[in-house]
Amino acid sequence: MMEVISPAVLTTVQDGGRMGWQAYGVPASGPMDALAHRAANLLVGNLPHTAALEIGLSGAAFFSDEDCLIAAAGPGFALWMDDRPMPMWTAIYIRRNRVIRLVKNGPGNWAYLAVHGGIATPPVLGARAVYVRAPLGDAPARPLAPGDRLPVGSAAHPLLELAGRTLDPACIPYSPSPQIAVIPGPQAAQFSGEARAAFYTARFALSAASDRTGYRLSGPPIPYAGGEMVSEGMARGSVQIPPDGQPIVMQADSPTTGGYPKIAAVIRADQPILAQTPFDMGGVQFVETTIEAAQARYRALIQRLDGGIGLADAEREWL
Amino acid sequence: MVRLLPLTDSSLIVYLGEDIDPVINRRVHGLAAALRSASLPGVTEIVPAYASLTVHYDSLMLTHDQVAAWVQSHAGAVNRTPERAPRRVEVPVVYDGPDLLDVAAHCRLSVDEVIRLHAQTPYIVYMMGFLPGFAYLGTLPQALITPRLATPRTRVPAGSVGIAGAQTGIYPFESPGGWRLIGHTPLRPFDPQREPPFLFAPGDAVQFIPVPGDDVP
């Protein structure tokens, strides 16, 4: 069991996401930073979509009642075991009852704590990802609280053999005030040339009203010239322009449908960078790219990450 | 197919029209059914909406062009008549909502006429969204069309039956909401203990049945 000593502002269990229920209005959920989540899992020898702890916006502390293998990943956090500093982005063997503490020490919003065997809470609608806005199973929909105990899956591998594997975090190029690549959204052509120019030249600040549903941006209002739309599909990464002209970038808990025009969509490769953009620094700027370039960048990013972990050939086969 | 566009770099959207129209919506559900049976590895979600269909896929396994070609190859399915009649769901309603009198006044009808018109109309589930289990039901008779509340309520109880514009629906969870509440149902559109957990699916036919207040919690 992994027990919560103190949760962060928002700590939840997240696996790769809930698939197959969007037609019923159930969002995908899953990690805000899919790359750090993947890295943490691969470092401890888990499959990439295994359930791990997502620690949001502040530090947190846990302990395990059994010896375990963990890895913590995410920009702007430091890891401690009792009073000893430990490396992030590294598989570490932790003895039972030691305090595992994540502490904020720089720009970044979300950290992942993966444990070998995975967090083994009962799946709900086929996934362990927690959606805090509505109870999808028997348990109440809420973030983790002090004293919560989470079952951990049994070890599939001798833990000490995996300890010490590490990833160079330069494999994921986080930035405190990034340029975020987007492709045009379905309603892009209904925005005027001036509106699109404003969208691509502005530097948008991230509003504190942002959350796992969407990041609200503030900057020059982007006017929409088209007519009213009927609700249509929406996805993580979609950039909606509501009537006040302030963009909302949909995140992991994005509703499945929406009725505001979408001027652009953040590419998959840059979604983790955007998710980790600090709220009180330079903000973001958008740059347009093609879907071909976007998909190629994501494949290259995953290959670089997987390659940077030093996996055994046998492990590579199941990726 | 009218238009097919990327939604993101791991999803695309197919537009079969622009409006809330039962004929277009039936074609959306026809295409969705055909794509679900065709089942392309790497396609993770098929999400119908009023006049469009969204296909989500794993962009490590498939490119946009591959998924677009696959969708186009099933384009003929939109004209196929469904193999069986839609599933019918009956929803008992106690018509005692806090906005019932306002709706009657706005529509210049008696409360009884509002109830009769709402309950006698057969609806279809155009799409689901906004919240897990929230079904957008249409279409209300012209005489009942009423705009949303100017200021949404912060708490609408689960099971509340509401109307907004030409749509009607049932809140699956307690949530904020701006629809005009005309009644409530003891049925839960989403119940994790039930098999199936969702009462409605896109394309279902829905009939509201007025029931007296005393018998129903």
XYZ file of C-alpha atoms in Angstrom:
536
model
C 0.000 0.000 0.000
C 1.044 3.572 -0.729
C -0.304 5.955 1.872
C -0.807 9.716 1.477
C 0.801 11.785 4.248
C 0.009 15.133 2.681
C -1.480 15.580 -0.747
C -0.586 18.564 -2.907
C -3.155 21.112 -4.042
C -4.431 18.400 -6.381
C -3.186 14.816 -6.264
C -5.051 12.097 -8.145
C -4.386 8.671 -9.578
C -4.028 8.887 -13.353
C -3.425 6.119 -15.827
C -3.127 6.637 -19.602
C -6.777 7.739 -19.744
C -10.312 6.409 -20.031
C -11.043 5.142 -23.531
C -14.320 4.075 -25.111
C -16.908 6.183 -23.285
C -16.657 9.589 -24.903
C -19.855 8.981 -26.896
C -21.588 8.885 -23.477
C -20.040 12.188 -22.396
C -17.213 10.707 -20.307
C -13.925 12.621 -20.747
C -10.643 10.809 -21.344
C -8.914 12.288 -18.260
C -5.376 10.898 -17.827
C -2.161 12.818 -17.076
C -1.730 16.527 -17.702
C 1.862 15.780 -18.809
C 1.724 12.479 -20.675
C 5.483 12.459 -21.282
C 6.588 12.766 -17.642
C 3.921 10.164 -16.750
C 5.291 7.820 -19.418
C 8.899 8.418 -18.348
C 8.168 7.696 -14.675
C 6.411 4.446 -15.587
C 9.093 3.221 -17.994
C 11.841 4.011 -15.475
C 10.294 1.639 -12.917
C 9.628 -1.064 -15.508
C 5.862 -0.443 -15.866
C 3.956 -0.332 -19.137
C 3.593 3.310 -20.253
C -0.122 3.721 -19.418
C 0.088 2.276 -15.906
C -1.684 4.170 -13.101
C 0.611 6.534 -11.196
C 0.177 9.485 -8.844
C -0.198 12.917 -10.417
C 0.911 15.601 -7.958
C -0.309 19.069 -8.876
C 0.811 22.593 -8.110
C 2.594 22.044 -4.773
C 4.593 19.467 -2.829
C 3.274 16.193 -1.391
C 4.434 13.321 0.820
C 3.755 9.585 0.848
C 5.109 6.366 2.291
C 4.857 2.728 1.331
C 4.291 -0.047 3.847
C 6.471 -2.367 1.747
C 9.830 -1.942 0.020
C 9.160 -0.524 -3.433
C 10.723 0.894 -6.575
C 9.634 4.421 -7.478
C 10.486 7.141 -9.962
C 9.442 10.791 -9.809
C 9.309 12.906 -12.979
C 8.245 16.456 -13.799
C 9.934 19.883 -14.062
C 10.234 22.118 -11.014
C 10.097 19.406 -8.346
C 12.755 17.863 -6.101
C 12.573 14.413 -4.459
C 13.527 13.476 -0.894
C 13.548 10.167 0.941
C 13.340 11.042 4.638
C 16.059 13.715 4.961
C 18.109 12.562 1.946
C 17.843 14.307 -1.452
C 17.253 11.823 -4.280
C 17.444 12.289 -8.049
C 14.306 12.936 -10.093
C 13.812 11.008 -13.371
C 15.488 7.952 -11.799
C 14.296 4.546 -10.547
C 14.977 4.415 -6.815
C 14.634 1.524 -4.380
C 12.809 2.795 -1.278
C 12.541 0.813 1.939
C 9.171 0.559 3.607
C 7.984 3.393 5.874
C 10.494 5.903 4.529
C 8.848 9.267 3.756
C 8.806 9.992 0.016
C 8.527 13.743 -0.384
C 8.126 15.865 -3.509
C 8.953 19.553 -3.086
C 8.436 22.413 -5.568
C 11.742 24.032 -6.415
C 11.219 25.773 -9.736
C 8.907 26.381 -12.709
C 6.507 23.503 -13.403
C 3.053 22.356 -12.330
C 2.679 18.566 -12.376
C 4.907 15.753 -11.087
C 4.397 12.006 -11.428
C 5.254 9.378 -8.880
C 5.246 5.926 -10.446
C 5.710 2.741 -8.427
C 6.690 -0.608 -9.913
C 3.520 -2.698 -10.203
C 1.365 0.381 -10.616
C -1.330 1.919 -8.431
C -3.943 -0.845 -8.329
C -7.183 0.915 -7.407
C -10.316 -0.750 -8.829
C -10.865 0.362 -12.445
C -14.004 2.367 -13.156
C -15.418 2.261 -16.695
C -12.256 0.441 -17.710
C -9.687 2.900 -16.353
C -8.038 4.039 -13.109
C -7.862 7.701 -14.159
C -9.732 9.832 -11.629
C -12.266 12.380 -12.906
C -12.971 14.704 -9.975
C -16.016 16.421 -11.480
C -18.405 13.481 -11.301
C -18.451 10.124 -9.489
C -18.079 7.456 -12.164
C -17.841 4.572 -9.694
C -18.718 3.813 -6.097
C -16.019 6.032 -4.600
C -16.718 9.775 -4.299
C -15.031 11.893 -6.949
C -12.349 13.788 -5.091
C -8.595 14.366 -5.012
C -6.499 12.333 -2.580
C -6.574 13.291 1.099
C -4.209 12.600 4.012
C -4.516 8.997 5.173
C -5.761 7.649 1.833
C -4.232 4.226 1.152
C -3.703 2.974 -2.383
C -3.045 -0.652 -3.291
C 0.066 -1.310 -5.387
C 0.285 -4.121 -7.956
C 2.649 -7.001 -7.282
C 6.204 -6.861 -8.570
C 6.773 -8.480 -11.952
C 10.530 -8.092 -11.749
C 13.198 -8.143 -9.052
C 13.147 -4.498 -7.939
C 16.841 -4.033 -7.289
C 17.692 -4.950 -10.882
C 15.710 -1.961 -12.159
C 17.030 0.553 -9.626
C 19.297 3.306 -10.914
C 17.861 3.641 -14.434
C 17.659 7.298 -15.302
C 16.494 9.626 -18.064
C 18.112 12.873 -19.137
C 15.219 15.390 -18.715
C 16.567 17.273 -21.747
C 14.639 14.580 -23.682
C 11.568 16.703 -22.867
C 12.280 20.377 -23.630
C 10.226 22.240 -21.002
C 10.391 26.053 -21.010
C 9.069 28.680 -18.580
C 7.696 30.804 -21.463
C 7.405 28.521 -24.457
C 6.359 28.805 -28.067
C 3.576 26.263 -28.438
C 2.942 24.721 -31.847
C -0.662 24.400 -33.002
C -2.493 23.244 -36.116
C -5.507 25.217 -37.416
C -8.810 24.304 -35.739
C -12.014 23.352 -37.587
C -13.343 26.938 -37.420
C -10.013 28.638 -38.226
C -11.263 29.869 -41.604
C -14.161 31.711 -39.923
C -11.772 33.969 -38.017
C -10.634 37.123 -39.821
C -7.042 37.544 -40.919
C -6.632 40.168 -38.188
C -7.995 37.814 -35.525
C -5.654 35.024 -36.587
C -2.709 37.448 -36.687
C -3.550 38.615 -33.152
C -3.731 34.981 -31.984
C -0.284 34.184 -33.375
C 1.518 37.353 -32.280
C 0.159 37.761 -28.751
C 1.864 36.499 -25.631
C -0.902 35.028 -23.450
C -0.664 34.807 -19.671
C -2.014 31.700 -17.944
C -4.866 32.584 -15.629
C -5.101 31.122 -12.128
C -8.638 30.032 -13.085
C -7.032 27.215 -15.084
C -7.462 23.595 -14.046
C -7.477 20.023 -15.377
C -10.488 20.878 -17.563
C -8.868 23.759 -19.398
C -6.197 26.418 -19.225
C -7.678 29.909 -19.474
C -5.457 32.404 -21.210
C -5.525 36.167 -20.916
C -4.375 38.548 -23.596
C -5.846 40.621 -26.409
C -9.415 39.418 -27.155
C -9.641 37.322 -30.328
C -12.824 38.268 -32.230
C -14.893 35.565 -33.985
C -16.591 36.556 -37.235
C -18.641 33.413 -37.869
C -22.181 32.408 -36.869
C -23.413 30.349 -33.920
C -22.403 26.689 -33.997
C -24.185 23.563 -32.841
C -22.240 21.413 -30.378
C -19.594 19.206 -31.933
C -16.708 17.066 -30.756
C -13.902 18.580 -28.756
C -10.549 17.156 -27.736
C -7.664 17.810 -25.430
C -5.563 20.529 -27.082
C -8.512 22.287 -28.756
C -8.268 26.073 -28.375
C -11.782 27.432 -27.911
C -12.630 31.113 -28.328
C -15.650 31.964 -26.140
C -17.629 35.217 -26.545
C -15.161 37.216 -24.407
C -12.361 36.406 -26.857
C -10.055 34.899 -24.193
C -8.770 31.526 -25.410
C -9.329 28.339 -23.403
C -6.995 25.430 -24.170
C -8.779 22.179 -23.324
C -6.875 19.821 -21.031
C -7.098 16.245 -19.750
C -10.632 16.534 -18.291
C -11.949 18.377 -21.374
C -15.657 17.820 -21.960
C -16.240 15.605 -24.979
C -18.277 18.176 -26.908
C -18.558 21.951 -27.060
C -20.201 24.784 -28.924
C -17.555 27.531 -29.068
C -15.418 28.032 -32.206
C -12.003 26.405 -32.170
C -9.279 28.475 -33.805
C -6.452 25.981 -33.308
C -5.309 22.820 -31.532
C -2.101 22.402 -29.527
C -0.060 19.557 -31.016
C 0.385 16.416 -28.946
C 4.159 16.947 -28.667
C 3.672 20.369 -27.071
C 0.742 19.527 -24.750
C 3.131 18.512 -21.907
C 5.145 21.716 -22.375
C 1.974 23.817 -22.170
C 0.689 21.847 -19.170
C 3.945 22.572 -17.316
C 4.077 26.305 -18.210
C 4.239 28.223 -14.927
C 1.274 30.467 -14.104
C 3.237 33.463 -12.942
C 5.914 33.885 -15.596
C 6.097 34.923 -19.242
C 3.114 32.945 -20.562
C 2.877 31.344 -24.003
C 2.966 32.276 -27.653
C 1.471 30.151 -30.426
C 3.088 29.167 -33.718
C 1.312 27.352 -36.547
C 2.535 24.073 -37.997
C 1.177 21.357 -40.283
C -0.439 18.137 -39.131
C 2.265 16.113 -40.891
C 5.023 17.955 -39.009
C 3.065 17.674 -35.757
C 2.638 13.915 -36.017
C 6.287 13.432 -37.024
C 7.442 15.529 -34.034
C 5.398 13.430 -31.612
C 6.764 10.145 -32.968
C 10.324 11.511 -32.709
C 9.707 12.781 -29.165
C 8.454 9.385 -27.952
C 11.333 7.571 -29.670
C 13.836 9.919 -27.996
C 12.201 9.430 -24.603
C 11.953 5.652 -24.871
C 15.515 5.487 -26.215
C 16.817 7.681 -23.408
C 15.738 5.252 -20.701
C 18.138 2.436 -21.525
C 15.505 -0.259 -21.726
C 16.466 -3.901 -22.222
C 15.547 -5.260 -25.676
C 12.836 -7.471 -24.177
C 11.144 -4.407 -22.688
C 11.283 -2.543 -25.983
C 9.109 -5.208 -27.584
C 6.019 -4.401 -25.603
C 6.139 -0.662 -26.346
C -19.329 13.379 -46.901
C -19.579 17.128 -46.702
C -16.281 18.014 -44.972
C -13.541 16.202 -43.085
C -11.001 18.215 -41.064
C -8.389 17.604 -38.404
C -9.729 18.464 -34.945
C -6.304 17.926 -33.331
C -3.246 15.968 -34.451
C -4.873 12.835 -32.970
C -8.525 13.337 -33.914
C -10.573 14.345 -36.930
C -14.111 15.620 -37.413
C -16.525 14.769 -40.211
C -19.345 17.217 -40.892
C -22.543 15.883 -42.449
C -24.383 19.194 -42.022
C -24.492 22.360 -39.906
C -27.818 22.257 -38.041
C -29.927 20.328 -35.577
C -31.859 18.140 -38.036
C -33.128 14.602 -37.381
C -32.278 13.434 -40.915
C -28.664 14.629 -40.672
C -28.384 13.216 -37.146
C -29.621 9.792 -38.279
C -26.894 9.794 -40.929
C -24.317 10.650 -38.260
C -25.414 7.632 -36.202
C -25.399 5.442 -39.341
C -21.787 6.398 -40.072
C -20.815 5.913 -36.409
C -22.296 2.410 -36.402
C -20.473 1.490 -39.618
C -17.112 2.776 -38.318
C -17.541 0.945 -35.012
C -18.145 -2.364 -36.807
C -15.272 -1.710 -39.200
C -12.942 -1.203 -36.216
C -9.514 0.068 -37.313
C -6.714 -0.708 -34.797
C -5.496 2.592 -33.421
C -8.926 4.251 -33.557
C -9.893 4.814 -29.931
C -13.171 6.751 -29.953
C -16.095 7.504 -32.244
C -18.131 10.405 -30.866
C -21.374 11.491 -32.574
C -22.716 15.031 -32.270
C -25.668 16.852 -33.842
C -24.368 17.047 -37.396
C -20.830 15.747 -37.123
C -18.788 12.779 -35.978
C -15.396 12.928 -34.256
C -12.889 10.077 -34.596
C -10.036 9.918 -32.056
C -6.955 7.808 -32.865
C -3.482 7.032 -31.570
C -1.177 9.191 -33.676
C 1.749 6.856 -32.944
C -0.088 4.138 -34.895
C -2.022 6.073 -37.559
C -1.617 9.277 -39.562
C -4.419 11.740 -40.265
C -4.455 10.693 -43.934
C -4.855 7.008 -43.045
C -7.813 7.669 -40.744
C -9.409 10.093 -43.233
C -9.165 7.506 -46.026
C -10.696 4.858 -43.758
C -13.622 7.156 -42.855
C -14.158 8.090 -46.527
C -14.257 4.403 -47.481
C -17.357 4.035 -45.269
C -19.052 7.191 -46.541
C -21.842 5.158 -48.142
C -22.985 4.056 -44.689
C -24.671 7.416 -44.092
C -27.378 6.478 -46.561
C -27.925 2.960 -45.281
C -31.202 2.490 -43.369
C -30.623 1.159 -39.837
C -31.033 -2.606 -39.416
C -33.437 -2.245 -36.519
C -35.609 0.403 -34.935
C -33.896 2.561 -32.329
C -33.933 1.414 -28.703
C -36.827 3.006 -26.806
C -36.394 4.382 -23.285
C -39.354 5.509 -21.184
C -38.704 8.150 -18.538
C -41.274 8.743 -15.771
C -41.428 12.454 -14.872
C -43.064 14.348 -12.062
C -43.797 17.707 -13.656
C -43.102 19.938 -10.655
C -39.995 21.853 -11.658
C -39.209 25.341 -10.267
C -39.358 26.908 -13.760
C -42.607 25.247 -14.940
C -44.741 28.337 -14.368
C -42.179 30.605 -16.093
C -42.059 28.304 -19.100
C -45.863 28.272 -19.306
C -45.934 32.077 -19.113
C -43.186 32.456 -21.723
C -44.967 30.086 -24.102
C -48.393 31.561 -23.327
C -49.727 28.113 -22.460
C -51.325 26.560 -19.415
C -49.148 24.332 -17.251
C -51.221 21.340 -18.361
C -50.553 22.194 -22.015
C -46.808 22.470 -21.349
C -46.851 19.036 -19.710
C -48.945 17.510 -22.467
C -46.769 18.924 -25.256
C -43.504 17.906 -23.533
C -44.661 14.355 -22.757
C -46.436 13.539 -26.022
C -43.420 14.365 -28.221
C -41.151 11.472 -29.170
C -37.513 12.541 -28.779
C -34.272 11.133 -30.042
C -30.890 11.249 -28.349
C -29.055 13.518 -30.776
C -25.797 13.272 -28.880
C -24.308 13.098 -25.399
C -21.851 15.458 -23.797
C -21.337 18.276 -21.232
C -21.360 15.706 -18.397
C -21.116 11.911 -18.346
C -24.581 10.550 -19.187
C -26.079 13.888 -20.287
C -28.236 13.225 -23.365
C -29.284 16.075 -25.653
C -32.872 15.195 -26.596
C -34.680 16.804 -29.476
C -36.676 18.261 -30.819
C -39.119 20.184 -28.627
C -42.331 21.256 -30.326
C -42.047 24.847 -31.593
C -44.578 26.037 -28.997
C -42.317 25.032 -26.079
C -39.057 26.617 -27.233
C -37.729 28.650 -24.281
C -34.289 30.208 -23.828
C -31.885 29.150 -21.093
C -31.793 31.015 -17.784
C -29.817 34.257 -18.045
C -28.001 33.288 -14.848
C -27.403 29.560 -14.423
C -28.160 27.929 -11.061
C -25.103 26.835 -9.101
C -26.813 23.575 -8.097
C -29.287 21.582 -10.134
C -30.319 18.295 -8.456
C -29.611 15.000 -10.194
C -32.653 13.755 -12.121
C -33.868 17.270 -12.958
C -35.653 17.473 -16.314
C -34.995 20.721 -18.169
C -35.455 22.513 -21.460
C -33.205 24.979 -23.298
C -33.977 26.310 -26.752
C -35.374 23.407 -28.754
C -33.721 20.736 -26.614
C -34.704 18.843 -23.496
C -32.552 16.798 -21.162
C -32.007 15.248 -17.737
C -29.171 16.203 -15.377
C -27.272 13.001 -14.484
C -25.441 14.525 -11.514
C -25.909 17.486 -9.263
C -24.162 20.252 -11.187
C -24.403 23.921 -12.099
C -26.884 24.418 -14.931
C -28.790 26.963 -16.987
C -31.653 24.874 -18.367
C -35.263 25.637 -17.347
C -36.343 22.929 -14.907
C -39.859 21.622 -15.506
C -39.776 18.367 -13.526
C -37.746 15.513 -12.129
C -37.374 11.783 -12.708
C -36.361 9.046 -10.243
C -34.330 7.437 -13.029
C -30.608 8.109 -13.034
C -29.104 8.650 -16.508
C -25.850 7.303 -15.101
C -25.611 4.671 -12.378
C -22.255 2.910 -11.893
C -23.998 -0.032 -10.172
C -26.318 -0.671 -13.094
C -25.581 -2.726 -16.178
C -25.514 -0.865 -18.540
C -24.321 2.125 -16.515
C -25.791 4.667 -18.977
C -29.536 4.865 -19.491
C -29.242 6.469 -22.924
C -27.073 5.975 -25.970
C -26.827 8.258 -29.004
C -29.661 7.462 -31.437
C -32.096 6.085 -28.807
C -35.783 7.090 -28.827
C -37.028 8.640 -25.564
C -40.581 9.104 -24.283
C -41.453 11.032 -21.127
C -44.359 9.612 -19.088
C -46.056 11.996 -16.622
C -46.484 10.413 -13.195
C -48.107 11.850 -10.085
C -45.838 13.382 -7.465
C -46.830 11.278 -4.439
C -45.533 7.972 -5.821
C -42.116 9.181 -6.852
C -39.123 10.237 -4.674
